[in-house]
Amino acid sequence: MYFSSLFPYVVLICFLVRALLLKGSVDGIRHMFTPKLEIMLEAKVWREAATQVFFALGLGFGGVIAFSSYNKRDNNCHFDAVLVSFINFFTSVLATLVVFAVLGFKANIMNSKCVALNTHKIVTLLGNGIEESLIPHHINLTQVSQVSTEDYHKMIEIIRGVKEDKFDALGLEPCSIENELNKAVQGTGLAFIAFTEAMTHFPASPFWSVMFFLMLVNLGLGSMFGTIEGILTPLIDTFKVRKEFLTVGCCVLAFSIGLLFVQRSGNYFVAMFDDYSATLPLLIVVILENVAVAWVYGIDKFFEDLKDMLGFTPYRFYYYMWKYITPILLLVLLCASFIQLTMTPPSYSAWIQEEAKEQSLRFPAWGIVVCISLVVVAILPVPIVFALRYFNIIDENTTGISTVSYKKGRIIKETARPGEDDDTSLIQGKSPSEAPSPMPGNSIYRKQSGSGGPDADTAPNGRYGIGYLMADMPDMPESDL
């Protein structure tokens, strides 16, 4: 665990230090911090930004909830949430600095090739469309490779000013680093094409290539741990199946689906799944989670639970964010995304081999059906499980009654034995008067000190009719639990 968590940071820091020593890295970082306010009006940009946050923090996947179920009851989840958010922010900035520094180096190389190519064009056009008097005297065209970017831009400005309308016919390109950076690809192409191409120009490039792909494999495995745990934990807790068999089944199923992505056309399916299976459904799931906690369960009850766990009341700032601001912003983003998707037909970027360029094409009819199916299938578990719970088709108590207590935040679970009616009646919601316990010594609940009424002696946590209380148990190693 420690290796998989720390190894990517070591590699990223090494990449950053190495990239900052390369020519053009500052240009890439400057391009990174240069805002483009016009694209902030597009709903797609905000939807992808929200998806990036969900992916980075693991929101909406169930992995965070699954891992948190193993925490101690009095764990400071507030500190953990703030710490993880800050670590995620600095990790994102670190990774972005590395990417843009390397892309700046790559853009500088491509720009130098563009300058050399177009300077050679100017040499061939001398006396045949370009007069030699237009070339500044300090520029030596006998050594094309020695012409700097600044000298080339001076020649272009002079030629454009003299030729005016005839300049475009010469076929000379502006050769700007900004243009090269704007051509930078995204998604899988960034990791497997642009970044790897840039590393071929590194000194000792095989070493950096191996380190980069080891980091990618490590990050992929780490992400899948959380994803698989988010699938396994609720299924095991609900249906009491063997974890080993379910884990193997999930991995085999994921492997079988993954074979679709390693075909020659696999990149198109990756883009399809990324756009329609992991973006819009994830946004819907997060909205439902927010509404379920803040409005269905109740934000006041949730604050009471947090106060009981943390020992202090969280800041009021969270109250208004969780109940009003966050769901409103997410709903606005969801509506804007739906409007954009309906106005813009589903399309994909295809490589046209005959023209050696990419072109945006619309999905065929079967492709549109697959896109819609991906969205529906990703959301379908929510209404299905709701219906099963609502009509009591899946009952939490059908798998057997067990007694539960806490010891240092860990759950101790034992199958109920005959005679332990007190615990059984509490779990089933019966009062002690209806089902008195003949074995009070084995009860997991204890009487609250200073209780004044006959009904107050069995209310766990002193507030709820059904709940758990830290049992008075002698300290023992947690391994014995």
Tab-separated table of C-alpha atoms in Angstrom:
chain	number	residue	atom	x	y	z
A	1	MET	CA	0.000	0.000	0.000
A	2	TYR	CA	2.747	2.445	0.930
A	3	PHE	CA	4.681	1.644	-2.241
A	4	SER	CA	1.665	2.108	-4.515
A	5	SER	CA	0.853	5.414	-2.775
A	6	LEU	CA	4.331	6.950	-2.720
A	7	PHE	CA	5.896	5.592	-5.910
A	8	PRO	CA	3.885	7.891	-8.261
A	9	TYR	CA	4.994	10.951	-6.279
A	10	VAL	CA	8.639	9.933	-6.552
A	11	VAL	CA	8.325	9.480	-10.307
A	12	LEU	CA	6.398	12.751	-10.777
A	13	ILE	CA	8.969	14.735	-8.790
A	14	CYS	CA	11.809	13.163	-10.809
A	15	PHE	CA	9.978	14.002	-14.034
A	16	LEU	CA	9.365	17.571	-12.906
A	17	VAL	CA	12.999	18.202	-11.983
A	18	ARG	CA	14.182	16.679	-15.265
A	19	ALA	CA	11.587	18.533	-17.346
A	20	LEU	CA	12.427	21.916	-15.810
A	21	LEU	CA	16.024	21.486	-17.018
A	22	LEU	CA	14.859	21.089	-20.625
A	23	LYS	CA	14.487	23.891	-23.140
A	24	GLY	CA	10.926	25.103	-23.556
A	25	SER	CA	9.534	23.791	-20.252
A	26	VAL	CA	8.830	27.340	-19.033
A	27	ASP	CA	6.793	27.998	-22.182
A	28	GLY	CA	4.603	25.003	-21.381
A	29	ILE	CA	4.068	26.089	-17.767
A	30	ARG	CA	3.256	29.629	-18.924
A	31	HIS	CA	0.685	28.175	-21.309
A	32	MET	CA	-0.782	26.161	-18.415
A	33	PHE	CA	-1.416	29.272	-16.295
A	34	THR	CA	-2.770	31.347	-19.187
A	35	PRO	CA	-6.588	31.267	-18.829
A	36	LYS	CA	-8.942	30.957	-21.785
A	37	LEU	CA	-12.082	32.587	-20.489
A	38	GLU	CA	-14.106	31.959	-23.650
A	39	ILE	CA	-14.218	28.182	-23.142
A	40	MET	CA	-15.525	28.590	-19.576
A	41	LEU	CA	-18.958	29.277	-21.078
A	42	GLU	CA	-19.164	25.718	-22.422
A	43	ALA	CA	-21.076	23.179	-20.320
A	44	LYS	CA	-18.783	20.398	-21.518
A	45	VAL	CA	-15.785	22.013	-19.845
A	46	TRP	CA	-17.543	22.203	-16.468
A	47	ARG	CA	-18.901	18.657	-16.816
A	48	GLU	CA	-15.436	17.296	-17.527
A	49	ALA	CA	-14.007	19.346	-14.650
A	50	ALA	CA	-16.608	17.895	-12.282
A	51	THR	CA	-15.877	14.402	-13.595
A	52	GLN	CA	-12.175	14.948	-12.982
A	53	VAL	CA	-12.897	15.911	-9.375
A	54	PHE	CA	-15.121	12.840	-8.940
A	55	PHE	CA	-12.443	10.575	-10.391
A	56	ALA	CA	-9.631	12.132	-8.369
A	57	LEU	CA	-11.503	11.971	-5.043
A	58	GLY	CA	-13.324	8.723	-5.807
A	59	LEU	CA	-16.760	10.318	-5.396
A	60	GLY	CA	-19.768	8.460	-6.718
A	61	PHE	CA	-17.944	5.153	-7.180
A	62	GLY	CA	-18.641	3.736	-3.733
A	63	GLY	CA	-14.972	3.147	-2.996
A	64	VAL	CA	-14.760	5.905	-0.380
A	65	ILE	CA	-17.870	4.609	1.397
A	66	ALA	CA	-16.567	1.044	1.251
A	67	PHE	CA	-13.181	1.937	2.732
A	68	SER	CA	-14.727	4.214	5.361
A	69	SER	CA	-16.847	1.320	6.598
A	70	TYR	CA	-13.645	-0.159	8.042
A	71	ASN	CA	-12.856	2.988	10.053
A	72	LYS	CA	-13.227	3.306	13.786
A	73	ARG	CA	-16.505	4.751	14.957
A	74	ASP	CA	-14.846	7.824	16.473
A	75	ASN	CA	-12.521	8.371	13.504
A	76	ASN	CA	-12.005	12.048	12.662
A	77	CYS	CA	-13.534	11.905	9.188
A	78	HIS	CA	-13.540	15.718	8.991
A	79	PHE	CA	-9.753	15.862	9.188
A	80	ASP	CA	-9.447	12.989	6.707
A	81	ALA	CA	-11.731	14.702	4.199
A	82	VAL	CA	-9.862	18.006	4.378
A	83	LEU	CA	-6.462	16.289	4.214
A	84	VAL	CA	-7.419	14.152	1.208
A	85	SER	CA	-8.816	17.209	-0.592
A	86	PHE	CA	-5.590	19.168	-0.111
A	87	ILE	CA	-3.419	16.205	-1.101
A	88	ASN	CA	-5.553	15.709	-4.198
A	89	PHE	CA	-5.235	19.406	-5.102
A	90	PHE	CA	-1.452	19.467	-4.796
A	91	THR	CA	-1.176	16.141	-6.628
A	92	SER	CA	-3.216	17.536	-9.511
A	93	VAL	CA	-1.052	20.665	-9.666
A	94	LEU	CA	2.140	18.557	-9.529
A	95	ALA	CA	0.983	16.226	-12.306
A	96	THR	CA	-0.202	19.158	-14.441
A	97	LEU	CA	3.144	20.929	-14.036
A	98	VAL	CA	4.949	17.783	-15.166
A	99	VAL	CA	2.676	17.344	-18.202
A	100	PHE	CA	2.886	20.941	-19.403
A	101	ALA	CA	6.632	21.167	-18.773
A	102	VAL	CA	7.189	18.088	-20.939
A	103	LEU	CA	4.710	19.307	-23.563
A	104	GLY	CA	6.505	22.665	-23.618
A	105	PHE	CA	9.768	20.843	-24.332
A	106	LYS	CA	8.064	18.839	-27.097
A	107	ALA	CA	6.477	21.991	-28.546
A	108	ASN	CA	9.896	23.656	-28.640
A	109	ILE	CA	11.325	20.741	-30.623
A	110	MET	CA	8.406	20.731	-33.062
A	111	ASN	CA	8.690	24.504	-33.453
A	112	SER	CA	12.402	24.221	-34.253
A	113	LYS	CA	11.591	21.646	-36.951
A	114	CYS	CA	8.910	23.980	-38.335
A	115	VAL	CA	11.378	26.888	-38.476
A	116	ALA	CA	13.991	24.784	-40.268
A	117	LEU	CA	11.435	23.451	-42.781
A	118	ASN	CA	9.975	26.868	-43.619
A	119	THR	CA	13.406	28.521	-43.746
A	120	HIS	CA	14.311	25.940	-46.363
A	121	LYS	CA	11.164	26.977	-48.283
A	122	ILE	CA	12.281	30.599	-48.158
A	123	VAL	CA	15.685	29.616	-49.570
A	124	THR	CA	14.037	27.783	-52.481
A	125	LEU	CA	11.744	30.794	-53.150
A	126	LEU	CA	14.559	33.348	-53.291
A	127	GLY	CA	14.415	35.004	-56.688
A	128	ASN	CA	11.190	33.110	-57.463
A	129	GLY	CA	8.598	34.932	-55.398
A	130	ILE	CA	10.783	36.373	-52.627
A	131	GLU	CA	13.418	39.016	-53.293
A	132	GLU	CA	16.764	38.597	-51.577
A	133	SER	CA	16.565	42.218	-50.395
A	134	LEU	CA	13.732	41.237	-48.032
A	135	ILE	CA	16.071	39.047	-45.979
A	136	PRO	CA	17.849	40.928	-43.126
A	137	HIS	CA	21.630	41.011	-43.612
A	138	HIS	CA	22.437	39.442	-40.231
A	139	ILE	CA	20.525	36.264	-41.112
A	140	ASN	CA	22.688	33.610	-42.739
A	141	LEU	CA	20.514	31.363	-44.926
A	142	THR	CA	23.425	29.163	-45.977
A	143	GLN	CA	23.011	27.282	-42.668
A	144	VAL	CA	19.301	26.715	-42.338
A	145	SER	CA	19.585	24.820	-39.055
A	146	GLN	CA	21.276	27.821	-37.410
A	147	VAL	CA	18.358	30.217	-38.045
A	148	SER	CA	16.670	31.050	-34.737
A	149	THR	CA	12.948	31.366	-34.146
A	150	GLU	CA	13.256	35.134	-33.640
A	151	ASP	CA	15.094	35.599	-36.956
A	152	TYR	CA	12.491	33.497	-38.762
A	153	HIS	CA	9.648	35.607	-37.332
A	154	LYS	CA	11.443	38.779	-38.497
A	155	MET	CA	11.665	37.403	-42.032
A	156	ILE	CA	7.996	36.388	-41.976
A	157	GLU	CA	6.901	39.861	-40.814
A	158	ILE	CA	8.907	41.582	-43.569
A	159	ILE	CA	7.700	39.215	-46.281
A	160	ARG	CA	4.059	39.479	-45.121
A	161	GLY	CA	4.269	43.287	-45.100
A	162	VAL	CA	5.601	43.397	-48.663
A	163	LYS	CA	3.619	40.579	-50.268
A	164	GLU	CA	0.342	41.224	-48.409
A	165	ASP	CA	-2.339	39.321	-50.377
A	166	LYS	CA	0.221	37.089	-52.094
A	167	PHE	CA	1.720	35.895	-48.789
A	168	ASP	CA	-0.695	32.985	-48.326
A	169	ALA	CA	0.281	31.568	-51.716
A	170	LEU	CA	3.865	31.135	-50.507
A	171	GLY	CA	2.787	28.423	-48.043
A	172	LEU	CA	4.871	29.697	-45.142
A	173	GLU	CA	3.716	28.759	-41.635
A	174	PRO	CA	3.922	31.050	-38.569
A	175	CYS	CA	5.790	28.414	-36.473
A	176	SER	CA	4.592	29.454	-33.008
A	177	ILE	CA	5.144	27.527	-29.794
A	178	GLU	CA	1.619	28.514	-28.733
A	179	ASN	CA	0.199	26.835	-31.833
A	180	GLU	CA	2.137	23.676	-31.067
A	181	LEU	CA	0.864	23.663	-27.482
A	182	ASN	CA	-2.714	24.159	-28.690
A	183	LYS	CA	-2.299	21.047	-30.835
A	184	ALA	CA	-1.564	18.967	-27.734
A	185	VAL	CA	-3.810	15.945	-27.543
A	186	GLN	CA	-5.859	14.904	-24.521
A	187	GLY	CA	-7.146	11.720	-22.931
A	188	THR	CA	-5.362	8.483	-23.769
A	189	GLY	CA	-3.452	10.196	-26.546
A	190	LEU	CA	-1.735	12.436	-23.996
A	191	ALA	CA	-0.312	9.527	-22.006
A	192	PHE	CA	0.429	7.078	-24.805
A	193	ILE	CA	1.289	9.356	-27.732
A	194	ALA	CA	2.323	12.917	-26.871
A	195	PHE	CA	4.062	12.172	-23.574
A	196	THR	CA	5.902	9.129	-24.880
A	197	GLU	CA	6.957	10.985	-28.007
A	198	ALA	CA	8.388	13.738	-25.840
A	199	MET	CA	10.312	11.207	-23.736
A	200	THR	CA	12.093	9.903	-26.831
A	201	HIS	CA	13.953	13.226	-26.871
A	202	PHE	CA	15.030	12.855	-23.222
A	203	PRO	CA	18.601	11.877	-22.449
A	204	ALA	CA	18.485	8.231	-21.284
A	205	SER	CA	14.970	7.984	-22.708
A	206	PRO	CA	14.555	4.195	-22.118
A	207	PHE	CA	14.899	4.706	-18.366
A	208	TRP	CA	12.299	7.483	-18.263
A	209	SER	CA	9.941	5.462	-20.469
A	210	VAL	CA	10.112	2.469	-18.130
A	211	MET	CA	9.546	4.668	-15.062
A	212	PHE	CA	6.590	6.391	-16.712
A	213	PHE	CA	4.791	3.196	-17.661
A	214	LEU	CA	5.488	1.612	-14.255
A	215	MET	CA	3.824	4.661	-12.743
A	216	LEU	CA	0.817	4.279	-15.065
A	217	VAL	CA	0.429	0.586	-14.208
A	218	ASN	CA	0.716	1.370	-10.501
A	219	LEU	CA	-1.904	4.132	-10.739
A	220	GLY	CA	-4.231	1.853	-12.697
A	221	LEU	CA	-3.979	-0.928	-10.121
A	222	GLY	CA	-4.486	1.503	-7.252
A	223	SER	CA	-7.599	2.931	-8.884
A	224	MET	CA	-9.017	-0.528	-9.525
A	225	PHE	CA	-8.533	-1.520	-5.883
A	226	GLY	CA	-10.936	1.213	-4.824
A	227	THR	CA	-13.368	0.528	-7.658
A	228	ILE	CA	-13.550	-3.222	-7.012
A	229	GLU	CA	-13.882	-2.670	-3.261
A	230	GLY	CA	-16.807	-0.335	-3.919
A	231	ILE	CA	-18.502	-3.171	-5.831
A	232	LEU	CA	-17.653	-6.040	-3.475
A	233	THR	CA	-18.393	-4.506	-0.076
A	234	PRO	CA	-22.124	-3.738	-0.542
A	235	LEU	CA	-22.742	-7.079	-2.296
A	236	ILE	CA	-20.985	-9.067	0.432
A	237	ASP	CA	-22.760	-7.156	3.215
A	238	THR	CA	-26.145	-7.621	1.541
A	239	PHE	CA	-26.067	-11.170	0.229
A	240	LYS	CA	-23.396	-12.733	2.508
A	241	VAL	CA	-21.519	-14.353	-0.385
A	242	ARG	CA	-17.943	-15.589	-0.325
A	243	LYS	CA	-15.613	-12.682	-0.972
A	244	GLU	CA	-13.071	-14.812	-2.842
A	245	PHE	CA	-15.587	-16.082	-5.397
A	246	LEU	CA	-17.176	-12.664	-5.894
A	247	THR	CA	-13.764	-11.003	-6.331
A	248	VAL	CA	-12.695	-13.515	-8.968
A	249	GLY	CA	-16.038	-13.148	-10.745
A	250	CYS	CA	-15.818	-9.336	-10.848
A	251	CYS	CA	-12.213	-9.401	-12.077
A	252	VAL	CA	-12.993	-11.957	-14.807
A	253	LEU	CA	-15.998	-9.910	-15.932
A	254	ALA	CA	-13.930	-6.694	-15.989
A	255	PHE	CA	-11.163	-8.477	-17.897
A	256	SER	CA	-13.667	-9.762	-20.469
A	257	ILE	CA	-15.087	-6.280	-21.007
A	258	GLY	CA	-11.557	-4.894	-21.218
A	259	LEU	CA	-10.806	-7.126	-24.209
A	260	LEU	CA	-13.092	-4.801	-26.162
A	261	PHE	CA	-10.581	-1.985	-25.674
A	262	VAL	CA	-7.474	-3.785	-26.965
A	263	GLN	CA	-8.764	-4.238	-30.507
A	264	ARG	CA	-7.553	-2.031	-33.312
A	265	SER	CA	-10.760	-0.030	-32.864
A	266	GLY	CA	-10.442	-0.146	-29.072
A	267	ASN	CA	-9.631	3.545	-28.699
A	268	TYR	CA	-13.047	4.463	-30.128
A	269	PHE	CA	-14.748	2.298	-27.513
A	270	VAL	CA	-12.583	3.841	-24.791
A	271	ALA	CA	-13.743	7.297	-25.862
A	272	MET	CA	-17.371	6.091	-26.001
A	273	PHE	CA	-17.261	4.582	-22.503
A	274	ASP	CA	-15.437	7.606	-21.125
A	275	ASP	CA	-17.924	10.110	-22.571
A	276	TYR	CA	-21.186	8.290	-21.877
A	277	SER	CA	-20.584	5.718	-19.150
A	278	ALA	CA	-18.314	7.592	-16.766
A	279	THR	CA	-19.330	11.241	-17.129
A	280	LEU	CA	-23.076	11.868	-17.163
A	281	PRO	CA	-24.078	8.848	-14.995
A	282	LEU	CA	-21.439	9.763	-12.430
A	283	LEU	CA	-22.882	13.267	-12.187
A	284	ILE	CA	-26.382	11.840	-11.681
A	285	VAL	CA	-25.183	9.420	-8.973
A	286	VAL	CA	-23.428	12.200	-7.050
A	287	ILE	CA	-26.577	14.363	-7.202
A	288	LEU	CA	-28.678	11.483	-5.867
A	289	GLU	CA	-26.195	10.868	-3.047
A	290	ASN	CA	-26.250	14.557	-2.124
A	291	VAL	CA	-30.053	14.738	-2.167
A	292	ALA	CA	-30.396	11.454	-0.241
A	293	VAL	CA	-28.172	12.644	2.606
A	294	ALA	CA	-29.211	16.310	2.757
A	295	TRP	CA	-32.946	16.019	2.087
A	296	VAL	CA	-34.149	12.414	2.423
A	297	TYR	CA	-32.164	11.373	5.491
A	298	GLY	CA	-32.012	14.955	6.726
A	299	ILE	CA	-29.087	17.288	7.076
A	300	ASP	CA	-29.916	17.883	10.749
A	301	LYS	CA	-29.766	14.165	11.524
A	302	PHE	CA	-26.524	13.919	9.566
A	303	PHE	CA	-25.034	16.756	11.620
A	304	GLU	CA	-26.089	14.994	14.820
A	305	ASP	CA	-24.367	11.818	13.608
A	306	LEU	CA	-21.200	13.750	12.811
A	307	LYS	CA	-21.286	15.440	16.214
A	308	ASP	CA	-21.669	12.044	17.879
A	309	MET	CA	-18.691	10.662	15.926
A	310	LEU	CA	-16.375	13.667	15.948
A	311	GLY	CA	-17.157	15.062	19.373
A	312	PHE	CA	-17.815	18.539	17.951
A	313	THR	CA	-20.323	20.121	15.603
A	314	PRO	CA	-18.986	20.680	12.071
A	315	TYR	CA	-18.857	24.187	10.690
A	316	ARG	CA	-22.190	25.689	9.629
A	317	PHE	CA	-20.607	26.336	6.257
A	318	TYR	CA	-21.057	22.637	5.389
A	319	TYR	CA	-24.764	22.805	6.256
A	320	TYR	CA	-25.581	25.340	3.562
A	321	MET	CA	-23.170	23.836	1.052
A	322	TRP	CA	-24.581	20.302	1.366
A	323	LYS	CA	-28.234	21.318	1.528
A	324	TYR	CA	-28.495	24.165	-0.984
A	325	ILE	CA	-25.450	25.287	-2.947
A	326	THR	CA	-23.953	21.943	-4.022
A	327	PRO	CA	-27.193	20.281	-5.234
A	328	ILE	CA	-28.268	23.456	-7.056
A	329	LEU	CA	-24.926	23.772	-8.860
A	330	LEU	CA	-24.901	20.084	-9.758
A	331	LEU	CA	-28.474	20.250	-11.067
A	332	VAL	CA	-27.644	23.303	-13.189
A	333	LEU	CA	-24.617	21.485	-14.579
A	334	LEU	CA	-26.716	18.379	-15.271
A	335	CYS	CA	-29.406	20.371	-17.096
A	336	ALA	CA	-26.798	22.239	-19.152
A	337	SER	CA	-25.151	18.920	-20.045
A	338	PHE	CA	-28.480	17.435	-21.161
A	339	ILE	CA	-29.211	20.488	-23.295
A	340	GLN	CA	-25.787	20.344	-24.916
A	341	LEU	CA	-26.071	16.605	-25.594
A	342	THR	CA	-29.483	17.014	-27.215
A	343	MET	CA	-28.340	19.939	-29.369
A	344	THR	CA	-25.067	18.270	-30.384
A	345	PRO	CA	-25.431	14.832	-32.011
A	346	PRO	CA	-23.132	12.154	-30.552
A	347	SER	CA	-19.878	12.090	-32.502
A	348	TYR	CA	-16.361	10.744	-32.261
A	349	SER	CA	-12.953	11.697	-33.592
A	350	ALA	CA	-11.927	9.258	-36.351
A	351	TRP	CA	-8.571	8.866	-38.056
A	352	ILE	CA	-8.884	9.163	-41.837
A	353	GLN	CA	-5.979	7.156	-43.193
A	354	GLU	CA	-6.262	8.422	-46.780
A	355	GLU	CA	-6.053	12.063	-45.660
A	356	ALA	CA	-3.732	11.382	-42.681
A	357	LYS	CA	-5.799	13.500	-40.317
A	358	GLU	CA	-8.538	13.256	-37.707
A	359	GLN	CA	-12.128	14.093	-38.527
A	360	SER	CA	-15.241	14.350	-36.376
A	361	LEU	CA	-17.870	11.821	-37.478
A	362	ARG	CA	-21.333	11.029	-36.161
A	363	PHE	CA	-22.041	7.703	-34.534
A	364	PRO	CA	-24.051	5.236	-36.596
A	365	ALA	CA	-27.490	4.163	-35.355
A	366	TRP	CA	-26.119	1.175	-33.425
A	367	GLY	CA	-23.467	3.421	-31.866
A	368	ILE	CA	-26.125	5.826	-30.579
A	369	VAL	CA	-28.011	2.874	-29.095
A	370	VAL	CA	-24.816	1.748	-27.314
A	371	CYS	CA	-24.203	5.265	-25.969
A	372	ILE	CA	-27.738	5.489	-24.570
A	373	SER	CA	-27.433	1.970	-23.151
A	374	LEU	CA	-24.219	2.874	-21.340
A	375	VAL	CA	-25.938	5.781	-19.584
A	376	VAL	CA	-29.032	3.740	-18.722
A	377	VAL	CA	-27.110	0.691	-17.457
A	378	ALA	CA	-24.910	2.867	-15.246
A	379	ILE	CA	-27.962	4.479	-13.599
A	380	LEU	CA	-30.212	1.401	-13.567
A	381	PRO	CA	-29.029	-0.038	-10.199
A	382	VAL	CA	-30.382	3.015	-8.371
A	383	PRO	CA	-34.096	2.564	-9.248
A	384	ILE	CA	-33.817	-1.244	-9.138
A	385	VAL	CA	-32.409	-1.351	-5.596
A	386	PHE	CA	-34.872	1.343	-4.515
A	387	ALA	CA	-37.786	-0.746	-5.785
A	388	LEU	CA	-36.455	-3.915	-4.159
A	389	ARG	CA	-36.053	-2.160	-0.824
A	390	TYR	CA	-39.368	-0.355	-1.073
A	391	PHE	CA	-41.338	-3.534	-1.722
A	392	ASN	CA	-39.266	-5.491	0.849
A	393	ILE	CA	-38.031	-7.928	-1.773
A	394	ILE	CA	-34.571	-7.521	-0.225
A	395	ASP	CA	-34.823	-7.404	3.558
A	396	GLU	CA	-31.771	-6.638	5.635
A	397	ASN	CA	-32.954	-9.070	8.309
A	398	THR	CA	-33.568	-12.059	6.048
A	399	THR	CA	-29.997	-13.275	6.233
A	400	GLY	CA	-30.158	-13.894	9.957
A	401	ILE	CA	-30.137	-11.900	13.165
A	402	SER	CA	-26.888	-11.067	14.789
A	403	THR	CA	-25.737	-9.092	17.752
A	404	VAL	CA	-23.480	-6.142	17.087
A	405	SER	CA	-21.287	-4.124	19.414
A	406	TYR	CA	-18.376	-1.751	19.050
A	407	LYS	CA	-14.898	-2.158	20.413
A	408	LYS	CA	-12.544	0.688	19.532
A	409	GLY	CA	-14.707	1.401	16.507
A	410	ARG	CA	-14.547	-2.149	15.180
A	411	ILE	CA	-17.724	-4.157	14.797
A	412	ILE	CA	-17.979	-7.388	16.774
A	413	LYS	CA	-20.583	-9.603	15.175
A	414	GLU	CA	-21.817	-12.877	16.551
A	415	THR	CA	-24.698	-15.072	15.512
A	416	ALA	CA	-27.562	-14.737	17.966
A	417	ARG	CA	-27.949	-17.726	20.255
A	418	PRO	CA	-31.195	-18.961	21.782
A	419	GLY	CA	-32.060	-17.014	24.868
A	420	GLU	CA	-30.540	-13.723	23.710
A	421	ASP	CA	-33.956	-12.282	23.024
A	422	ASP	CA	-33.058	-8.855	24.321
A	423	ASP	CA	-30.558	-8.150	21.570
A	424	THR	CA	-32.788	-9.758	18.992
A	425	SER	CA	-35.750	-7.650	20.010
A	426	LEU	CA	-33.684	-4.475	19.845
A	427	ILE	CA	-32.486	-5.211	16.331
A	428	GLN	CA	-36.018	-6.010	15.230
A	429	GLY	CA	-37.316	-2.827	16.789
A	430	LYS	CA	-39.147	-4.338	19.794
A	431	SER	CA	-39.001	-2.755	23.195
A	432	PRO	CA	-37.477	-4.640	26.146
A	433	SER	CA	-40.858	-4.765	27.840
A	434	GLU	CA	-42.211	-6.817	24.956
A	435	ALA	CA	-39.317	-9.274	24.966
A	436	PRO	CA	-37.432	-9.316	28.294
A	437	SER	CA	-33.961	-10.748	28.198
A	438	PRO	CA	-33.383	-13.796	30.378
A	439	MET	CA	-29.625	-13.361	30.052
A	440	PRO	CA	-28.882	-9.700	30.786
A	441	GLY	CA	-25.219	-10.438	31.305
A	442	ASN	CA	-24.706	-11.240	27.644
A	443	SER	CA	-26.447	-8.144	26.372
A	444	ILE	CA	-24.361	-5.821	24.286
A	445	TYR	CA	-26.216	-2.789	25.556
A	446	ARG	CA	-25.736	-1.256	28.962
A	447	LYS	CA	-27.990	0.908	31.064
A	448	GLN	CA	-27.397	4.638	30.827
A	449	SER	CA	-26.257	6.098	34.121
A	450	GLY	CA	-28.643	8.516	35.693
A	451	SER	CA	-31.609	7.356	33.698
A	452	GLY	CA	-34.818	8.570	35.177
A	453	GLY	CA	-37.477	6.517	33.461
A	454	PRO	CA	-38.165	2.865	32.895
A	455	ASP	CA	-37.868	3.228	29.136
A	456	ALA	CA	-34.561	5.058	29.229
A	457	ASP	CA	-32.454	2.161	30.401
A	458	THR	CA	-32.219	0.446	27.032
A	459	ALA	CA	-32.004	3.334	24.579
A	460	PRO	CA	-28.610	3.020	22.869
A	461	ASN	CA	-26.533	6.198	22.610
A	462	GLY	CA	-29.029	7.789	24.974
A	463	ARG	CA	-31.127	9.090	22.059
A	464	TYR	CA	-32.217	6.469	19.591
A	465	GLY	CA	-34.513	3.527	20.058
A	466	ILE	CA	-32.311	1.440	17.773
A	467	GLY	CA	-28.554	1.947	17.634
A	468	TYR	CA	-25.200	0.854	18.944
A	469	LEU	CA	-23.308	1.794	22.074
A	470	MET	CA	-19.668	1.338	22.951
A	471	ALA	CA	-19.839	-1.714	25.180
A	472	ASP	CA	-17.953	-1.836	28.461
A	473	MET	CA	-15.333	-4.378	27.554
A	474	PRO	CA	-11.829	-4.794	28.931
A	475	ASP	CA	-9.047	-3.621	26.651
A	476	MET	CA	-7.699	-6.362	24.521
A	477	PRO	CA	-5.638	-6.546	21.328
A	478	GLU	CA	-7.740	-5.724	18.289
A	479	SER	CA	-6.534	-8.932	16.658
A	480	ASP	CA	-8.539	-10.855	19.269
A	481	LEU	CA	-11.713	-9.181	18.088
